[in-house]
Amino acid sequence: MTQPIPLKPTESELEILQILWEKGQCTVREVHEVLEKNKEAGYTTTLKLMQIMAEKGLVIRDTSSKTHIYRALVNQEKTEQHLVSKMIDNVFNGSAARLVMQALGNHSASKDEIDSIKKYLDNLSDK
């Protein structure tokens, strides 16, 4: 069972959570190798961040073997909902429409993504 989000994860913590959500569980080395593909990251920095995340309750560490295995303790969907809600309130003055328009105006959406958005909006308007 996942715990409520204790606080807003930092950008670096979110990068690590994304890896853990995708892979399920990882060693520090495995997380570090994924991080290094996109940016310069020191192994000890990754290790320290993951230790801090364990202290915060964002991840859990299995120490039953020599190599510690980490997995996310917070739910991806709930974390995303929490962060989006905070962003809507803090950045877009409570307007979800402004967030959506800004997101679609700044990033190219594929035809499939636009179709999914239209379908989602149609379902909302049917309620």
Short mmCIF file of the N, C-alpha and C atoms (twelve columns), coordinates in Angstrom:
data_MODEL
# 
_entry.id   MODEL 
# 
loop_
_atom_site.group_PDB 
_atom_site.id 
_atom_site.type_symbol 
_atom_site.label_atom_id 
_atom_site.label_alt_id 
_atom_site.label_comp_id 
_atom_site.label_asym_id 
_atom_site.label_seq_id 
_atom_site.Cartn_x 
_atom_site.Cartn_y 
_atom_site.Cartn_z 
_atom_site.pdbx_PDB_model_num 
ATOM 1   N N  . MET A 1   0.846   -1.185 0.000   1 
ATOM 2   C CA . MET A 1   0.000   0.000  0.000   1 
ATOM 3   C C  . MET A 1   0.886   1.241  0.000   1 
ATOM 4   N N  . THR A 2   0.515   2.225  -0.824  1 
ATOM 5   C CA . THR A 2   1.329   3.425  -0.910  1 
ATOM 6   C C  . THR A 2   0.877   4.435  0.129   1 
ATOM 7   N N  . GLN A 3   1.820   5.255  0.547   1 
ATOM 8   C CA . GLN A 3   1.552   6.283  1.538   1 
ATOM 9   C C  . GLN A 3   1.191   7.581  0.831   1 
ATOM 10  N N  . PRO A 4   0.551   8.510  1.550   1 
ATOM 11  C CA . PRO A 4   0.313   9.817  0.950   1 
ATOM 12  C C  . PRO A 4   1.648   10.506 0.674   1 
ATOM 13  N N  . ILE A 5   1.638   11.426 -0.271  1 
ATOM 14  C CA . ILE A 5   2.859   12.140 -0.624  1 
ATOM 15  C C  . ILE A 5   3.235   13.046 0.539   1 
ATOM 16  N N  . PRO A 6   4.417   12.804 1.167   1 
ATOM 17  C CA . PRO A 6   4.777   13.589 2.339   1 
ATOM 18  C C  . PRO A 6   5.108   15.036 2.003   1 
ATOM 19  N N  . LEU A 7   5.649   15.265 0.841   1 
ATOM 20  C CA . LEU A 7   5.960   16.606 0.391   1 
ATOM 21  C C  . LEU A 7   6.241   16.558 -1.098  1 
ATOM 22  N N  . LYS A 8   6.389   17.709 -1.678  1 
ATOM 23  C CA . LYS A 8   6.613   17.783 -3.117  1 
ATOM 24  C C  . LYS A 8   8.005   17.256 -3.454  1 
ATOM 25  N N  . PRO A 9   8.091   16.202 -4.292  1 
ATOM 26  C CA . PRO A 9   9.416   15.720 -4.692  1 
ATOM 27  C C  . PRO A 9   10.135  16.779 -5.525  1 
ATOM 28  N N  . THR A 10  11.456  16.830 -5.384  1 
ATOM 29  C CA . THR A 10  12.253  17.752 -6.190  1 
ATOM 30  C C  . THR A 10  12.310  17.231 -7.624  1 
ATOM 31  N N  . GLU A 11  12.830  18.045 -8.520  1 
ATOM 32  C CA . GLU A 11  12.966  17.635 -9.924  1 
ATOM 33  C C  . GLU A 11  13.836  16.381 -10.045 1 
ATOM 34  N N  . SER A 12  14.943  16.346 -9.322  1 
ATOM 35  C CA . SER A 12  15.824  15.175 -9.358  1 
ATOM 36  C C  . SER A 12  15.144  13.942 -8.782  1 
ATOM 37  N N  . GLU A 13  14.383  14.130 -7.711  1 
ATOM 38  C CA . GLU A 13  13.659  13.006 -7.124  1 
ATOM 39  C C  . GLU A 13  12.600  12.483 -8.086  1 
ATOM 40  N N  . LEU A 14  11.948  13.393 -8.800  1 
ATOM 41  C CA . LEU A 14  10.954  12.967 -9.789  1 
ATOM 42  C C  . LEU A 14  11.597  12.149 -10.908 1 
ATOM 43  N N  . GLU A 15  12.795  12.533 -11.332 1 
ATOM 44  C CA . GLU A 15  13.498  11.763 -12.364 1 
ATOM 45  C C  . GLU A 15  13.738  10.332 -11.883 1 
ATOM 46  N N  . ILE A 16  14.141  10.196 -10.639 1 
ATOM 47  C CA . ILE A 16  14.389  8.865  -10.072 1 
ATOM 48  C C  . ILE A 16  13.074  8.100  -9.936  1 
ATOM 49  N N  . LEU A 17  12.023  8.778  -9.465  1 
ATOM 50  C CA . LEU A 17  10.719  8.122  -9.342  1 
ATOM 51  C C  . LEU A 17  10.225  7.624  -10.696 1 
ATOM 52  N N  . GLN A 18  10.422  8.418  -11.747 1 
ATOM 53  C CA . GLN A 18  9.994   7.999  -13.092 1 
ATOM 54  C C  . GLN A 18  10.665  6.675  -13.482 1 
ATOM 55  N N  . ILE A 19  11.932  6.556  -13.173 1 
ATOM 56  C CA . ILE A 19  12.675  5.323  -13.488 1 
ATOM 57  C C  . ILE A 19  12.113  4.157  -12.684 1 
ATOM 58  N N  . LEU A 20  11.887  4.382  -11.397 1 
ATOM 59  C CA . LEU A 20  11.368  3.317  -10.546 1 
ATOM 60  C C  . LEU A 20  9.940   2.935  -10.936 1 
ATOM 61  N N  . TRP A 21  9.122   3.902  -11.310 1 
ATOM 62  C CA . TRP A 21  7.761   3.588  -11.744 1 
ATOM 63  C C  . TRP A 21  7.789   2.746  -13.013 1 
ATOM 64  N N  . GLU A 22  8.710   3.060  -13.902 1 
ATOM 65  C CA . GLU A 22  8.796   2.315  -15.170 1 
ATOM 66  C C  . GLU A 22  9.338   0.906  -14.958 1 
ATOM 67  N N  . LYS A 23  10.379  0.777  -14.157 1 
ATOM 68  C CA . LYS A 23  11.061  -0.506 -14.003 1 
ATOM 69  C C  . LYS A 23  10.565  -1.340 -12.822 1 
ATOM 70  N N  . GLY A 24  9.866   -0.718 -11.901 1 
ATOM 71  C CA . GLY A 24  9.376   -1.453 -10.739 1 
ATOM 72  C C  . GLY A 24  10.337  -1.379 -9.568  1 
ATOM 73  N N  . GLN A 25  11.518  -1.915 -9.731  1 
ATOM 74  C CA . GLN A 25  12.536  -1.837 -8.681  1 
ATOM 75  C C  . GLN A 25  13.909  -1.835 -9.328  1 
ATOM 76  N N  . CYS A 26  14.853  -1.178 -8.661  1 
ATOM 77  C CA . CYS A 26  16.197  -1.017 -9.229  1 
ATOM 78  C C  . CYS A 26  17.225  -0.860 -8.121  1 
ATOM 79  N N  . THR A 27  18.445  -1.157 -8.496  1 
ATOM 80  C CA . THR A 27  19.575  -0.810 -7.647  1 
ATOM 81  C C  . THR A 27  19.945  0.643  -7.949  1 
ATOM 82  N N  . VAL A 28  20.776  1.218  -7.113  1 
ATOM 83  C CA . VAL A 28  21.266  2.577  -7.362  1 
ATOM 84  C C  . VAL A 28  22.013  2.607  -8.695  1 
ATOM 85  N N  . ARG A 29  22.811  1.588  -8.952  1 
ATOM 86  C CA . ARG A 29  23.586  1.513  -10.203 1 
ATOM 87  C C  . ARG A 29  22.663  1.561  -11.421 1 
ATOM 88  N N  . GLU A 30  21.566  0.804  -11.374 1 
ATOM 89  C CA . GLU A 30  20.632  0.779  -12.506 1 
ATOM 90  C C  . GLU A 30  19.978  2.142  -12.717 1 
ATOM 91  N N  . VAL A 31  19.581  2.793  -11.640 1 
ATOM 92  C CA . VAL A 31  18.993  4.129  -11.736 1 
ATOM 93  C C  . VAL A 31  20.030  5.097  -12.290 1 
ATOM 94  N N  . HIS A 32  21.241  5.018  -11.763 1 
ATOM 95  C CA . HIS A 32  22.317  5.908  -12.199 1 
ATOM 96  C C  . HIS A 32  22.593  5.762  -13.703 1 
ATOM 97  N N  . GLU A 33  22.603  4.539  -14.206 1 
ATOM 98  C CA . GLU A 33  22.863  4.307  -15.637 1 
ATOM 99  C C  . GLU A 33  21.793  4.951  -16.512 1 
ATOM 100 N N  . VAL A 34  20.538  4.918  -16.074 1 
ATOM 101 C CA . VAL A 34  19.470  5.560  -16.835 1 
ATOM 102 C C  . VAL A 34  19.625  7.085  -16.776 1 
ATOM 103 N N  . LEU A 35  19.912  7.615  -15.599 1 
ATOM 104 C CA . LEU A 35  20.087  9.061  -15.456 1 
ATOM 105 C C  . LEU A 35  21.218  9.586  -16.327 1 
ATOM 106 N N  . GLU A 36  22.301  8.827  -16.394 1 
ATOM 107 C CA . GLU A 36  23.482  9.267  -17.164 1 
ATOM 108 C C  . GLU A 36  23.217  9.365  -18.663 1 
ATOM 109 N N  . LYS A 37  22.187  8.720  -19.147 1 
ATOM 110 C CA . LYS A 37  21.867  8.801  -20.580 1 
ATOM 111 C C  . LYS A 37  21.409  10.201 -20.959 1 
ATOM 112 N N  . ASN A 38  20.828  10.931 -20.006 1 
ATOM 113 C CA . ASN A 38  20.259  12.248 -20.295 1 
ATOM 114 C C  . ASN A 38  21.022  13.417 -19.701 1 
ATOM 115 N N  . LYS A 39  21.823  13.147 -18.680 1 
ATOM 116 C CA . LYS A 39  22.562  14.241 -18.063 1 
ATOM 117 C C  . LYS A 39  23.757  13.683 -17.311 1 
ATOM 118 N N  . GLU A 40  24.679  14.569 -17.010 1 
ATOM 119 C CA . GLU A 40  25.851  14.170 -16.242 1 
ATOM 120 C C  . GLU A 40  25.436  14.025 -14.782 1 
ATOM 121 N N  . ALA A 41  25.642  12.851 -14.241 1 
ATOM 122 C CA . ALA A 41  25.253  12.608 -12.850 1 
ATOM 123 C C  . ALA A 41  26.316  11.743 -12.188 1 
ATOM 124 N N  . GLY A 42  26.704  12.113 -10.997 1 
ATOM 125 C CA . GLY A 42  27.675  11.319 -10.253 1 
ATOM 126 C C  . GLY A 42  26.983  10.187 -9.520  1 
ATOM 127 N N  . TYR A 43  27.622  9.039  -9.434  1 
ATOM 128 C CA . TYR A 43  27.035  7.890  -8.758  1 
ATOM 129 C C  . TYR A 43  26.734  8.212  -7.295  1 
ATOM 130 N N  . THR A 44  27.663  8.864  -6.621  1 
ATOM 131 C CA . THR A 44  27.443  9.150  -5.197  1 
ATOM 132 C C  . THR A 44  26.284  10.134 -5.003  1 
ATOM 133 N N  . THR A 45  26.078  11.030 -5.963  1 
ATOM 134 C CA . THR A 45  24.945  11.950 -5.897  1 
ATOM 135 C C  . THR A 45  23.633  11.173 -6.015  1 
ATOM 136 N N  . THR A 46  23.591  10.229 -6.959  1 
ATOM 137 C CA . THR A 46  22.398  9.391  -7.127  1 
ATOM 138 C C  . THR A 46  22.138  8.590  -5.859  1 
ATOM 139 N N  . LEU A 47  23.188  8.002  -5.300  1 
ATOM 140 C CA . LEU A 47  23.067  7.220  -4.066  1 
ATOM 141 C C  . LEU A 47  22.512  8.088  -2.934  1 
ATOM 142 N N  . LYS A 48  23.074  9.273  -2.751  1 
ATOM 143 C CA . LYS A 48  22.642  10.158 -1.669  1 
ATOM 144 C C  . LYS A 48  21.190  10.584 -1.860  1 
ATOM 145 N N  . LEU A 49  20.821  10.918 -3.099  1 
ATOM 146 C CA . LEU A 49  19.439  11.305 -3.386  1 
ATOM 147 C C  . LEU A 49  18.473  10.177 -3.035  1 
ATOM 148 N N  . MET A 50  18.828  8.955  -3.400  1 
ATOM 149 C CA . MET A 50  17.948  7.817  -3.130  1 
ATOM 150 C C  . MET A 50  17.859  7.532  -1.632  1 
ATOM 151 N N  . GLN A 51  18.946  7.759  -0.909  1 
ATOM 152 C CA . GLN A 51  18.917  7.603  0.548   1 
ATOM 153 C C  . GLN A 51  17.993  8.650  1.181   1 
ATOM 154 N N  . ILE A 52  18.082  9.876  0.691   1 
ATOM 155 C CA . ILE A 52  17.208  10.949 1.180   1 
ATOM 156 C C  . ILE A 52  15.748  10.631 0.856   1 
ATOM 157 N N  . MET A 53  15.519  10.119 -0.348  1 
ATOM 158 C CA . MET A 53  14.159  9.755  -0.751  1 
ATOM 159 C C  . MET A 53  13.591  8.662  0.156   1 
ATOM 160 N N  . ALA A 54  14.441  7.737  0.578   1 
ATOM 161 C CA . ALA A 54  13.999  6.684  1.506   1 
ATOM 162 C C  . ALA A 54  13.627  7.302  2.849   1 
ATOM 163 N N  . GLU A 55  14.409  8.259  3.313   1 
ATOM 164 C CA . GLU A 55  14.115  8.941  4.579   1 
ATOM 165 C C  . GLU A 55  12.798  9.721  4.488   1 
ATOM 166 N N  . LYS A 56  12.520  10.296 3.322   1 
ATOM 167 C CA . LYS A 56  11.301  11.074 3.118   1 
ATOM 168 C C  . LYS A 56  10.071  10.183 2.935   1 
ATOM 169 N N  . GLY A 57  10.280  8.909  2.668   1 
ATOM 170 C CA . GLY A 57  9.160   8.003  2.429   1 
ATOM 171 C C  . GLY A 57  8.708   7.958  0.984   1 
ATOM 172 N N  . LEU A 58  9.546   8.458  0.059   1 
ATOM 173 C CA . LEU A 58  9.212   8.402  -1.365  1 
ATOM 174 C C  . LEU A 58  9.539   7.039  -1.962  1 
ATOM 175 N N  . VAL A 59  10.579  6.394  -1.437  1 
ATOM 176 C CA . VAL A 59  10.991  5.069  -1.898  1 
ATOM 177 C C  . VAL A 59  11.220  4.178  -0.685  1 
ATOM 178 N N  . ILE A 60  11.264  2.887  -0.936  1 
ATOM 179 C CA . ILE A 60  11.594  1.933  0.112   1 
ATOM 180 C C  . ILE A 60  12.813  1.144  -0.356  1 
ATOM 181 N N  . ARG A 61  13.663  0.798  0.592   1 
ATOM 182 C CA . ARG A 61  14.919  0.113  0.272   1 
ATOM 183 C C  . ARG A 61  14.914  -1.270 0.914   1 
ATOM 184 N N  . ASP A 62  15.153  -2.279 0.075   1 
ATOM 185 C CA . ASP A 62  15.278  -3.656 0.567   1 
ATOM 186 C C  . ASP A 62  16.762  -3.905 0.829   1 
ATOM 187 N N  . THR A 63  17.101  -4.108 2.080   1 
ATOM 188 C CA . THR A 63  18.499  -4.279 2.474   1 
ATOM 189 C C  . THR A 63  18.827  -5.732 2.802   1 
ATOM 190 N N  . SER A 64  17.981  -6.660 2.356   1 
ATOM 191 C CA . SER A 64  18.172  -8.069 2.723   1 
ATOM 192 C C  . SER A 64  19.358  -8.720 2.008   1 
ATOM 193 N N  . SER A 65  19.849  -8.102 0.938   1 
ATOM 194 C CA . SER A 65  21.036  -8.630 0.276   1 
ATOM 195 C C  . SER A 65  22.108  -7.544 0.229   1 
ATOM 196 N N  . LYS A 66  23.283  -7.916 -0.252  1 
ATOM 197 C CA . LYS A 66  24.399  -6.965 -0.306  1 
ATOM 198 C C  . LYS A 66  24.047  -5.739 -1.159  1 
ATOM 199 N N  . THR A 67  23.408  -5.977 -2.304  1 
ATOM 200 C CA . THR A 67  22.990  -4.891 -3.176  1 
ATOM 201 C C  . THR A 67  21.574  -4.470 -2.791  1 
ATOM 202 N N  . HIS A 68  21.432  -3.229 -2.372  1 
ATOM 203 C CA . HIS A 68  20.127  -2.728 -1.947  1 
ATOM 204 C C  . HIS A 68  19.245  -2.480 -3.167  1 
ATOM 205 N N  . ILE A 69  17.983  -2.866 -3.040  1 
ATOM 206 C CA . ILE A 69  17.004  -2.691 -4.112  1 
ATOM 207 C C  . ILE A 69  15.991  -1.644 -3.666  1 
ATOM 208 N N  . TYR A 70  15.744  -0.678 -4.529  1 
ATOM 209 C CA . TYR A 70  14.798  0.392  -4.240  1 
ATOM 210 C C  . TYR A 70  13.554  0.237  -5.111  1 
ATOM 211 N N  . ARG A 71  12.423  0.647  -4.545  1 
ATOM 212 C CA . ARG A 71  11.197  0.753  -5.336  1 
ATOM 213 C C  . ARG A 71  10.408  1.956  -4.820  1 
ATOM 214 N N  . ALA A 72  9.605   2.514  -5.710  1 
ATOM 215 C CA . ALA A 72  8.811   3.684  -5.346  1 
ATOM 216 C C  . ALA A 72  7.787   3.301  -4.298  1 
ATOM 217 N N  . LEU A 73  7.633   4.147  -3.318  1 
ATOM 218 C CA . LEU A 73  6.639   3.940  -2.275  1 
ATOM 219 C C  . LEU A 73  5.401   4.791  -2.545  1 
ATOM 220 N N  . VAL A 74  5.564   5.821  -3.358  1 
ATOM 221 C CA . VAL A 74  4.433   6.686  -3.713  1 
ATOM 222 C C  . VAL A 74  3.890   6.252  -5.073  1 
ATOM 223 N N  . ASN A 75  2.586   6.362  -5.216  1 
ATOM 224 C CA . ASN A 75  1.882   5.976  -6.431  1 
ATOM 225 C C  . ASN A 75  2.091   7.029  -7.517  1 
ATOM 226 N N  . GLN A 76  2.371   6.579  -8.741  1 
ATOM 227 C CA . GLN A 76  2.630   7.504  -9.846  1 
ATOM 228 C C  . GLN A 76  1.418   8.389  -10.133 1 
ATOM 229 N N  . GLU A 77  0.249   7.797  -10.258 1 
ATOM 230 C CA . GLU A 77  -0.940  8.567  -10.603 1 
ATOM 231 C C  . GLU A 77  -1.270  9.602  -9.529  1 
ATOM 232 N N  . LYS A 78  -1.181  9.199  -8.256  1 
ATOM 233 C CA . LYS A 78  -1.481  10.133 -7.169  1 
ATOM 234 C C  . LYS A 78  -0.446  11.251 -7.100  1 
ATOM 235 N N  . THR A 79  0.807   10.915 -7.365  1 
ATOM 236 C CA . THR A 79  1.860   11.933 -7.365  1 
ATOM 237 C C  . THR A 79  1.622   12.931 -8.486  1 
ATOM 238 N N  . GLU A 80  1.298   12.428 -9.688  1 
ATOM 239 C CA . GLU A 80  1.024   13.310 -10.821 1 
ATOM 240 C C  . GLU A 80  -0.174  14.201 -10.531 1 
ATOM 241 N N  . GLN A 81  -1.251  13.621 -9.973  1 
ATOM 242 C CA . GLN A 81  -2.442  14.406 -9.647  1 
ATOM 243 C C  . GLN A 81  -2.110  15.508 -8.644  1 
ATOM 244 N N  . HIS A 82  -1.339  15.153 -7.625  1 
ATOM 245 C CA . HIS A 82  -0.949  16.114 -6.591  1 
ATOM 246 C C  . HIS A 82  -0.137  17.267 -7.199  1 
ATOM 247 N N  . LEU A 83  0.843   16.922 -8.034  1 
ATOM 248 C CA . LEU A 83  1.705   17.953 -8.612  1 
ATOM 249 C C  . LEU A 83  0.951   18.834 -9.607  1 
ATOM 250 N N  . VAL A 84  0.077   18.227 -10.407 1 
ATOM 251 C CA . VAL A 84  -0.705  19.015 -11.367 1 
ATOM 252 C C  . VAL A 84  -1.660  19.950 -10.627 1 
ATOM 253 N N  . SER A 85  -2.294  19.449 -9.577  1 
ATOM 254 C CA . SER A 85  -3.204  20.298 -8.792  1 
ATOM 255 C C  . SER A 85  -2.464  21.491 -8.212  1 
ATOM 256 N N  . LYS A 86  -1.277  21.238 -7.662  1 
ATOM 257 C CA . LYS A 86  -0.474  22.333 -7.115  1 
ATOM 258 C C  . LYS A 86  -0.086  23.324 -8.217  1 
ATOM 259 N N  . MET A 87  0.273   22.799 -9.391  1 
ATOM 260 C CA . MET A 87  0.662   23.678 -10.498 1 
ATOM 261 C C  . MET A 87  -0.523  24.521 -10.969 1 
ATOM 262 N N  . ILE A 88  -1.685  23.888 -11.099 1 
ATOM 263 C CA . ILE A 88  -2.876  24.638 -11.520 1 
ATOM 264 C C  . ILE A 88  -3.162  25.762 -10.528 1 
ATOM 265 N N  . ASP A 89  -3.107  25.456 -9.250  1 
ATOM 266 C CA . ASP A 89  -3.389  26.462 -8.222  1 
ATOM 267 C C  . ASP A 89  -2.330  27.554 -8.179  1 
ATOM 268 N N  . ASN A 90  -1.050  27.154 -8.200  1 
ATOM 269 C CA . ASN A 90  0.041   28.106 -7.980  1 
ATOM 270 C C  . ASN A 90  0.467   28.871 -9.223  1 
ATOM 271 N N  . VAL A 91  0.420   28.234 -10.383 1 
ATOM 272 C CA . VAL A 91  0.937   28.865 -11.602 1 
ATOM 273 C C  . VAL A 91  -0.181  29.421 -12.479 1 
ATOM 274 N N  . PHE A 92  -1.304  28.706 -12.532 1 
ATOM 275 C CA . PHE A 92  -2.377  29.083 -13.452 1 
ATOM 276 C C  . PHE A 92  -3.610  29.629 -12.728 1 
ATOM 277 N N  . ASN A 93  -3.410  30.057 -11.485 1 
ATOM 278 C CA . ASN A 93  -4.464  30.701 -10.705 1 
ATOM 279 C C  . ASN A 93  -5.756  29.880 -10.689 1 
ATOM 280 N N  . GLY A 94  -5.609  28.555 -10.599 1 
ATOM 281 C CA . GLY A 94  -6.760  27.677 -10.489 1 
ATOM 282 C C  . GLY A 94  -7.417  27.299 -11.805 1 
ATOM 283 N N  . SER A 95  -6.858  27.714 -12.935 1 
ATOM 284 C CA . SER A 95  -7.478  27.466 -14.230 1 
ATOM 285 C C  . SER A 95  -6.843  26.265 -14.939 1 
ATOM 286 N N  . ALA A 96  -7.564  25.141 -14.950 1 
ATOM 287 C CA . ALA A 96  -7.087  23.960 -15.669 1 
ATOM 288 C C  . ALA A 96  -7.036  24.239 -17.172 1 
ATOM 289 N N  . ALA A 97  -7.976  25.045 -17.668 1 
ATOM 290 C CA . ALA A 97  -8.005  25.375 -19.096 1 
ATOM 291 C C  . ALA A 97  -6.727  26.099 -19.517 1 
ATOM 292 N N  . ARG A 98  -6.263  27.034 -18.689 1 
ATOM 293 C CA . ARG A 98  -5.019  27.751 -19.014 1 
ATOM 294 C C  . ARG A 98  -3.829  26.798 -19.052 1 
ATOM 295 N N  . LEU A 99  -3.793  25.836 -18.134 1 
ATOM 296 C CA . LEU A 99  -2.724  24.842 -18.131 1 
ATOM 297 C C  . LEU A 99  -2.739  24.039 -19.424 1 
ATOM 298 N N  . VAL A 100 -3.913  23.557 -19.818 1 
ATOM 299 C CA . VAL A 100 -4.036  22.735 -21.031 1 
ATOM 300 C C  . VAL A 100 -3.648  23.538 -22.264 1 
ATOM 301 N N  . MET A 101 -4.141  24.762 -22.362 1 
ATOM 302 C CA . MET A 101 -3.812  25.584 -23.533 1 
ATOM 303 C C  . MET A 101 -2.324  25.895 -23.594 1 
ATOM 304 N N  . GLN A 102 -1.729  26.165 -22.451 1 
ATOM 305 C CA . GLN A 102 -0.286  26.426 -22.409 1 
ATOM 306 C C  . GLN A 102 0.488   25.180 -22.827 1 
ATOM 307 N N  . ALA A 103 0.084   24.022 -22.314 1 
ATOM 308 C CA . ALA A 103 0.775   22.768 -22.639 1 
ATOM 309 C C  . ALA A 103 0.663   22.461 -24.130 1 
ATOM 310 N N  . LEU A 104 -0.520  22.607 -24.692 1 
ATOM 311 C CA . LEU A 104 -0.705  22.308 -26.109 1 
ATOM 312 C C  . LEU A 104 -0.067  23.367 -27.000 1 
ATOM 313 N N  . GLY A 105 0.028   24.596 -26.514 1 
ATOM 314 C CA . GLY A 105 0.652   25.657 -27.291 1 
ATOM 315 C C  . GLY A 105 2.168   25.556 -27.318 1 
ATOM 316 N N  . ASN A 106 2.755   24.946 -26.307 1 
ATOM 317 C CA . ASN A 106 4.211   24.872 -26.198 1 
ATOM 318 C C  . ASN A 106 4.805   23.558 -26.696 1 
ATOM 319 N N  . HIS A 107 3.986   22.531 -26.828 1 
ATOM 320 C CA . HIS A 107 4.497   21.223 -27.224 1 
ATOM 321 C C  . HIS A 107 3.628   20.649 -28.332 1 
ATOM 322 N N  . SER A 108 4.272   20.051 -29.312 1 
ATOM 323 C CA . SER A 108 3.523   19.433 -30.400 1 
ATOM 324 C C  . SER A 108 2.902   18.142 -29.911 1 
ATOM 325 N N  . ALA A 109 1.601   18.028 -30.106 1 
ATOM 326 C CA . ALA A 109 0.897   16.794 -29.760 1 
ATOM 327 C C  . ALA A 109 0.681   16.001 -31.041 1 
ATOM 328 N N  . SER A 110 0.857   14.699 -30.956 1 
ATOM 329 C CA . SER A 110 0.630   13.843 -32.119 1 
ATOM 330 C C  . SER A 110 -0.868  13.762 -32.406 1 
ATOM 331 N N  . LYS A 111 -1.211  13.270 -33.574 1 
ATOM 332 C CA . LYS A 111 -2.620  13.093 -33.935 1 
ATOM 333 C C  . LYS A 111 -3.298  12.164 -32.940 1 
ATOM 334 N N  . ASP A 112 -2.621  11.096 -32.546 1 
ATOM 335 C CA . ASP A 112 -3.191  10.151 -31.572 1 
ATOM 336 C C  . ASP A 112 -3.444  10.839 -30.226 1 
ATOM 337 N N  . GLU A 113 -2.506  11.679 -29.799 1 
ATOM 338 C CA . GLU A 113 -2.685  12.392 -28.536 1 
ATOM 339 C C  . GLU A 113 -3.871  13.356 -28.614 1 
ATOM 340 N N  . ILE A 114 -3.976  14.071 -29.729 1 
ATOM 341 C CA . ILE A 114 -5.093  15.010 -29.901 1 
ATOM 342 C C  . ILE A 114 -6.415  14.257 -29.933 1 
ATOM 343 N N  . ASP A 115 -6.442  13.115 -30.619 1 
ATOM 344 C CA . ASP A 115 -7.652  12.290 -30.641 1 
ATOM 345 C C  . ASP A 115 -8.027  11.818 -29.235 1 
ATOM 346 N N  . SER A 116 -7.032  11.427 -28.444 1 
ATOM 347 C CA . SER A 116 -7.289  10.990 -27.068 1 
ATOM 348 C C  . SER A 116 -7.834  12.140 -26.227 1 
ATOM 349 N N  . ILE A 117 -7.274  13.318 -26.426 1 
ATOM 350 C CA . ILE A 117 -7.743  14.502 -25.690 1 
ATOM 351 C C  . ILE A 117 -9.193  14.811 -26.072 1 
ATOM 352 N N  . LYS A 118 -9.492  14.763 -27.371 1 
ATOM 353 C CA . LYS A 118 -10.864 15.027 -27.831 1 
ATOM 354 C C  . LYS A 118 -11.833 14.015 -27.233 1 
ATOM 355 N N  . LYS A 119 -11.447 12.752 -27.234 1 
ATOM 356 C CA . LYS A 119 -12.294 11.702 -26.677 1 
ATOM 357 C C  . LYS A 119 -12.519 11.948 -25.186 1 
ATOM 358 N N  . TYR A 120 -11.469 12.309 -24.487 1 
ATOM 359 C CA . TYR A 120 -11.572 12.596 -23.051 1 
ATOM 360 C C  . TYR A 120 -12.524 13.765 -22.803 1 
ATOM 361 N N  . LEU A 121 -12.387 14.839 -23.599 1 
ATOM 362 C CA . LEU A 121 -13.252 16.005 -23.444 1 
ATOM 363 C C  . LEU A 121 -14.702 15.668 -23.779 1 
ATOM 364 N N  . ASP A 122 -14.904 14.852 -24.809 1 
ATOM 365 C CA . ASP A 122 -16.262 14.415 -25.144 1 
ATOM 366 C C  . ASP A 122 -16.902 13.651 -23.991 1 
ATOM 367 N N  . ASN A 123 -16.106 12.769 -23.368 1 
ATOM 368 C CA . ASN A 123 -16.624 12.012 -22.226 1 
ATOM 369 C C  . ASN A 123 -16.953 12.925 -21.055 1 
ATOM 370 N N  . LEU A 124 -16.146 13.955 -20.853 1 
ATOM 371 C CA . LEU A 124 -16.418 14.917 -19.773 1 
ATOM 372 C C  . LEU A 124 -17.724 15.687 -20.029 1 
ATOM 373 N N  . SER A 125 -17.930 16.070 -21.281 1 
ATOM 374 C CA . SER A 125 -19.123 16.871 -21.589 1 
ATOM 375 C C  . SER A 125 -20.399 16.025 -21.580 1 
ATOM 376 N N  . ASP A 126 -20.255 14.702 -21.699 1 
ATOM 377 C CA . ASP A 126 -21.416 13.808 -21.647 1 
ATOM 378 C C  . ASP A 126 -21.919 13.600 -20.218 1 
ATOM 379 N N  . LYS A 127 -21.105 13.943 -19.243 1 
ATOM 380 C CA . LYS A 127 -21.471 13.721 -17.831 1 
ATOM 381 C C  . LYS A 127 -22.400 14.789 -17.328 1 
# 
